[in-house]
Amino acid sequence: LSGGSYRNIKRDLLYNVPVVREDDTGFLALLSLRFGYEMIQGNVAAAMDALRRLESLFDELPALSRTEVACDLVYAYCVLEPDPEHAEKFMTEAANGMGTCAYYRAIAAYSALQGELTEATFSRAQVAADGETIVGIRELEKELLTRIPNSF
């Protein structure tokens, strides 16, 4: 994704793969890639399927992955399938990602769900997304931000 886009990935590359063990980091990466791919394709249901699968493995995730997944889950439970209790459940872990693009996105989404989103909070998330050096990740982050309700 460093020079490309989720839009250019062939679906078969993410779904027609050999069996990968759940405890393999490759499986976690595959689920994360599926989430991004499906969001860019506009298939929120399939994106949520990938995230729910990651959620089911949450306690076994390595610390770094757990923080990133927590940010994605906060976002998802604030924007894609609003559920304040589920979003709150992952806020503490998401805070470990403070300073990352995913963290700023999660905070913007959580603030919007609470009816407290400020232009400054949303702008911080936009600046972080613009600063992503990996082209595909930058594209995904910008797409995710477009789904956060705001009046700016």
PDB file of C-alpha atoms in Angstrom:
ATOM      1  CA  LEU A   1       0.000   0.000   0.000  1.00  0.00           C
ATOM      2  CA  SER A   2       3.003   2.296   0.133  1.00  0.00           C
ATOM      3  CA  GLY A   3       2.541   3.339  -3.467  1.00  0.00           C
ATOM      4  CA  GLY A   4      -0.913   2.049  -4.186  1.00  0.00           C
ATOM      5  CA  SER A   5      -4.495   1.977  -3.128  1.00  0.00           C
ATOM      6  CA  TYR A   6      -6.930  -0.465  -1.625  1.00  0.00           C
ATOM      7  CA  ARG A   7      -8.937   0.203  -4.799  1.00  0.00           C
ATOM      8  CA  ASN A   8      -6.246  -1.555  -6.835  1.00  0.00           C
ATOM      9  CA  ILE A   9      -6.164  -4.725  -4.752  1.00  0.00           C
ATOM     10  CA  LYS A  10      -7.887  -7.689  -6.330  1.00  0.00           C
ATOM     11  CA  ARG A  11     -10.466  -9.150  -3.938  1.00  0.00           C
ATOM     12  CA  ASP A  12      -9.124 -12.670  -4.499  1.00  0.00           C
ATOM     13  CA  LEU A  13      -5.802 -11.614  -3.004  1.00  0.00           C
ATOM     14  CA  LEU A  14      -7.529 -11.064   0.351  1.00  0.00           C
ATOM     15  CA  TYR A  15     -10.143 -13.793   0.295  1.00  0.00           C
ATOM     16  CA  ASN A  16      -8.812 -16.712  -1.759  1.00  0.00           C
ATOM     17  CA  VAL A  17      -5.823 -17.414   0.428  1.00  0.00           C
ATOM     18  CA  PRO A  18      -4.517 -20.591   2.008  1.00  0.00           C
ATOM     19  CA  VAL A  19      -5.694 -21.259   5.522  1.00  0.00           C
ATOM     20  CA  VAL A  20      -3.843 -19.055   7.988  1.00  0.00           C
ATOM     21  CA  ARG A  21      -3.834 -19.925  11.674  1.00  0.00           C
ATOM     22  CA  GLU A  22      -5.677 -17.455  13.886  1.00  0.00           C
ATOM     23  CA  ASP A  23      -2.680 -17.087  16.181  1.00  0.00           C
ATOM     24  CA  ASP A  24      -0.457 -16.099  13.257  1.00  0.00           C
ATOM     25  CA  THR A  25       0.219 -12.377  12.859  1.00  0.00           C
ATOM     26  CA  GLY A  26      -0.467 -12.866   9.152  1.00  0.00           C
ATOM     27  CA  PHE A  27      -4.088 -13.651   9.998  1.00  0.00           C
ATOM     28  CA  LEU A  28      -4.413 -10.416  11.956  1.00  0.00           C
ATOM     29  CA  ALA A  29      -2.859  -8.450   9.097  1.00  0.00           C
ATOM     30  CA  LEU A  30      -5.203 -10.140   6.632  1.00  0.00           C
ATOM     31  CA  LEU A  31      -8.267  -9.136   8.673  1.00  0.00           C
ATOM     32  CA  SER A  32      -7.008  -5.548   8.934  1.00  0.00           C
ATOM     33  CA  LEU A  33      -6.431  -5.437   5.194  1.00  0.00           C
ATOM     34  CA  ARG A  34      -9.925  -6.785   4.599  1.00  0.00           C
ATOM     35  CA  PHE A  35     -11.375  -4.044   6.802  1.00  0.00           C
ATOM     36  CA  GLY A  36      -9.574  -1.352   4.810  1.00  0.00           C
ATOM     37  CA  TYR A  37     -10.377  -2.915   1.468  1.00  0.00           C
ATOM     38  CA  GLU A  38     -14.080  -3.273   2.230  1.00  0.00           C
ATOM     39  CA  MET A  39     -14.347   0.274   3.573  1.00  0.00           C
ATOM     40  CA  ILE A  40     -12.778   1.697   0.407  1.00  0.00           C
ATOM     41  CA  GLN A  41     -15.144  -0.464  -1.653  1.00  0.00           C
ATOM     42  CA  GLY A  42     -18.093   0.888   0.361  1.00  0.00           C
ATOM     43  CA  ASN A  43     -19.002  -2.509   1.777  1.00  0.00           C
ATOM     44  CA  VAL A  44     -19.537  -1.604   5.427  1.00  0.00           C
ATOM     45  CA  ALA A  45     -21.107  -4.971   6.335  1.00  0.00           C
ATOM     46  CA  ALA A  46     -18.048  -6.910   5.153  1.00  0.00           C
ATOM     47  CA  ALA A  47     -15.741  -4.388   6.839  1.00  0.00           C
ATOM     48  CA  MET A  48     -17.612  -4.901  10.106  1.00  0.00           C
ATOM     49  CA  ASP A  49     -17.332  -8.688   9.691  1.00  0.00           C
ATOM     50  CA  ALA A  50     -13.537  -8.340   9.566  1.00  0.00           C
ATOM     51  CA  LEU A  51     -13.520  -6.029  12.595  1.00  0.00           C
ATOM     52  CA  ARG A  52     -15.816  -8.294  14.601  1.00  0.00           C
ATOM     53  CA  ARG A  53     -13.429 -11.157  13.888  1.00  0.00           C
ATOM     54  CA  LEU A  54     -10.540  -9.048  15.189  1.00  0.00           C
ATOM     55  CA  GLU A  55     -12.671  -8.123  18.193  1.00  0.00           C
ATOM     56  CA  SER A  56     -13.220 -11.800  18.959  1.00  0.00           C
ATOM     57  CA  LEU A  57      -9.432 -12.234  19.102  1.00  0.00           C
ATOM     58  CA  PHE A  58      -8.829  -8.945  20.924  1.00  0.00           C
ATOM     59  CA  ASP A  59      -7.442 -10.382  24.172  1.00  0.00           C
ATOM     60  CA  GLU A  60      -4.886 -12.458  22.270  1.00  0.00           C
ATOM     61  CA  LEU A  61      -3.638  -9.633  20.037  1.00  0.00           C
ATOM     62  CA  PRO A  62      -0.099  -8.306  20.479  1.00  0.00           C
ATOM     63  CA  ALA A  63      -0.092  -4.948  22.316  1.00  0.00           C
ATOM     64  CA  LEU A  64       0.638  -2.823  19.252  1.00  0.00           C
ATOM     65  CA  SER A  65      -2.085  -4.538  17.210  1.00  0.00           C
ATOM     66  CA  ARG A  66      -4.522  -4.338  20.122  1.00  0.00           C
ATOM     67  CA  THR A  67      -4.181  -0.542  20.257  1.00  0.00           C
ATOM     68  CA  GLU A  68      -4.741  -0.127  16.515  1.00  0.00           C
ATOM     69  CA  VAL A  69      -7.695  -2.515  16.532  1.00  0.00           C
ATOM     70  CA  ALA A  70      -9.151  -0.689  19.554  1.00  0.00           C
ATOM     71  CA  CYS A  71      -9.047   2.576  17.594  1.00  0.00           C
ATOM     72  CA  ASP A  72     -10.800   0.886  14.678  1.00  0.00           C
ATOM     73  CA  LEU A  73     -13.431  -0.593  16.994  1.00  0.00           C
ATOM     74  CA  VAL A  74     -14.104   2.748  18.695  1.00  0.00           C
ATOM     75  CA  TYR A  75     -14.548   4.299  15.261  1.00  0.00           C
ATOM     76  CA  ALA A  76     -16.785   1.465  14.045  1.00  0.00           C
ATOM     77  CA  TYR A  77     -19.007   1.492  17.124  1.00  0.00           C
ATOM     78  CA  CYS A  78     -19.345   5.269  16.896  1.00  0.00           C
ATOM     79  CA  VAL A  79     -19.879   5.672  13.155  1.00  0.00           C
ATOM     80  CA  LEU A  80     -20.606   2.449  11.279  1.00  0.00           C
ATOM     81  CA  GLU A  81     -22.802   0.687  13.846  1.00  0.00           C
ATOM     82  CA  PRO A  82     -23.349   3.164  16.677  1.00  0.00           C
ATOM     83  CA  ASP A  83     -23.178   1.401  20.025  1.00  0.00           C
ATOM     84  CA  PRO A  84     -21.899   3.683  22.810  1.00  0.00           C
ATOM     85  CA  GLU A  85     -21.282   0.831  25.263  1.00  0.00           C
ATOM     86  CA  HIS A  86     -19.099  -1.069  22.792  1.00  0.00           C
ATOM     87  CA  ALA A  87     -17.233   2.098  21.835  1.00  0.00           C
ATOM     88  CA  GLU A  88     -16.565   2.940  25.481  1.00  0.00           C
ATOM     89  CA  LYS A  89     -15.263  -0.577  26.106  1.00  0.00           C
ATOM     90  CA  PHE A  90     -12.296   0.068  23.778  1.00  0.00           C
ATOM     91  CA  MET A  91     -11.506   3.701  24.661  1.00  0.00           C
ATOM     92  CA  THR A  92      -8.889   2.902  27.316  1.00  0.00           C
ATOM     93  CA  GLU A  93      -6.894   0.699  24.965  1.00  0.00           C
ATOM     94  CA  ALA A  94      -7.312   3.192  22.111  1.00  0.00           C
ATOM     95  CA  ALA A  95      -5.716   5.867  24.309  1.00  0.00           C
ATOM     96  CA  ASN A  96      -2.454   3.916  24.082  1.00  0.00           C
ATOM     97  CA  GLY A  97      -2.338   5.073  20.471  1.00  0.00           C
ATOM     98  CA  MET A  98      -2.282   8.752  21.444  1.00  0.00           C
ATOM     99  CA  GLY A  99      -0.608  10.759  18.707  1.00  0.00           C
ATOM    100  CA  THR A 100      -1.443   8.332  15.903  1.00  0.00           C
ATOM    101  CA  CYS A 101      -3.792   8.941  13.029  1.00  0.00           C
ATOM    102  CA  ALA A 102      -6.022   6.060  14.163  1.00  0.00           C
ATOM    103  CA  TYR A 103      -6.253   7.591  17.642  1.00  0.00           C
ATOM    104  CA  TYR A 104      -7.273  11.020  16.339  1.00  0.00           C
ATOM    105  CA  ARG A 105      -9.886   9.353  14.110  1.00  0.00           C
ATOM    106  CA  ALA A 106     -11.243   7.373  17.072  1.00  0.00           C
ATOM    107  CA  ILE A 107     -11.432  10.509  19.232  1.00  0.00           C
ATOM    108  CA  ALA A 108     -13.240  12.425  16.477  1.00  0.00           C
ATOM    109  CA  ALA A 109     -15.722   9.572  16.042  1.00  0.00           C
ATOM    110  CA  TYR A 110     -16.285   9.213  19.787  1.00  0.00           C
ATOM    111  CA  SER A 111     -16.757  12.969  20.176  1.00  0.00           C
ATOM    112  CA  ALA A 112     -19.281  12.966  17.322  1.00  0.00           C
ATOM    113  CA  LEU A 113     -21.217  10.121  18.934  1.00  0.00           C
ATOM    114  CA  GLN A 114     -21.339  12.115  22.176  1.00  0.00           C
ATOM    115  CA  GLY A 115     -22.478  15.225  20.290  1.00  0.00           C
ATOM    116  CA  GLU A 116     -19.278  16.999  21.315  1.00  0.00           C
ATOM    117  CA  LEU A 117     -17.210  17.024  18.128  1.00  0.00           C
ATOM    118  CA  THR A 118     -15.376  20.301  17.714  1.00  0.00           C
ATOM    119  CA  GLU A 119     -13.832  21.653  14.561  1.00  0.00           C
ATOM    120  CA  ALA A 120     -10.419  21.496  16.257  1.00  0.00           C
ATOM    121  CA  THR A 121     -10.798  17.790  17.075  1.00  0.00           C
ATOM    122  CA  PHE A 122     -11.937  16.959  13.560  1.00  0.00           C
ATOM    123  CA  SER A 123      -9.189  19.107  12.037  1.00  0.00           C
ATOM    124  CA  ARG A 124      -6.545  17.280  14.097  1.00  0.00           C
ATOM    125  CA  ALA A 125      -7.776  13.996  12.632  1.00  0.00           C
ATOM    126  CA  GLN A 126      -7.697  15.461   9.112  1.00  0.00           C
ATOM    127  CA  VAL A 127      -4.138  16.751   9.560  1.00  0.00           C
ATOM    128  CA  ALA A 128      -3.056  13.343  10.856  1.00  0.00           C
ATOM    129  CA  ALA A 129      -4.680  11.630   7.865  1.00  0.00           C
ATOM    130  CA  ASP A 130      -2.995  14.040   5.458  1.00  0.00           C
ATOM    131  CA  GLY A 131       0.316  13.238   7.142  1.00  0.00           C
ATOM    132  CA  GLU A 132       0.114   9.490   6.603  1.00  0.00           C
ATOM    133  CA  THR A 133       3.113   8.563   4.476  1.00  0.00           C
ATOM    134  CA  ILE A 134       1.648   5.332   3.127  1.00  0.00           C
ATOM    135  CA  VAL A 135      -0.612   6.231   0.204  1.00  0.00           C
ATOM    136  CA  GLY A 136      -3.191   3.486   0.780  1.00  0.00           C
ATOM    137  CA  ILE A 137      -3.454   4.206   4.498  1.00  0.00           C
ATOM    138  CA  ARG A 138      -3.804   7.936   3.838  1.00  0.00           C
ATOM    139  CA  GLU A 139      -6.615   7.201   1.368  1.00  0.00           C
ATOM    140  CA  LEU A 140      -8.363   4.914   3.865  1.00  0.00           C
ATOM    141  CA  GLU A 141      -8.059   7.377   6.743  1.00  0.00           C
ATOM    142  CA  LYS A 142      -9.534  10.172   4.633  1.00  0.00           C
ATOM    143  CA  GLU A 143     -12.404   7.895   3.580  1.00  0.00           C
ATOM    144  CA  LEU A 144     -13.114   6.939   7.188  1.00  0.00           C
ATOM    145  CA  LEU A 145     -13.188  10.590   8.222  1.00  0.00           C
ATOM    146  CA  THR A 146     -15.807  11.396   5.572  1.00  0.00           C
ATOM    147  CA  ARG A 147     -18.217   9.118   7.444  1.00  0.00           C
ATOM    148  CA  ILE A 148     -17.952  10.992  10.746  1.00  0.00           C
ATOM    149  CA  PRO A 149     -20.979  13.268  11.017  1.00  0.00           C
ATOM    150  CA  ASN A 150     -20.015  16.924  11.458  1.00  0.00           C
ATOM    151  CA  SER A 151     -21.307  20.346  10.581  1.00  0.00           C
ATOM    152  CA  PHE A 152     -18.040  21.953   9.487  1.00  0.00           C
TER     153      PHE A 152
END
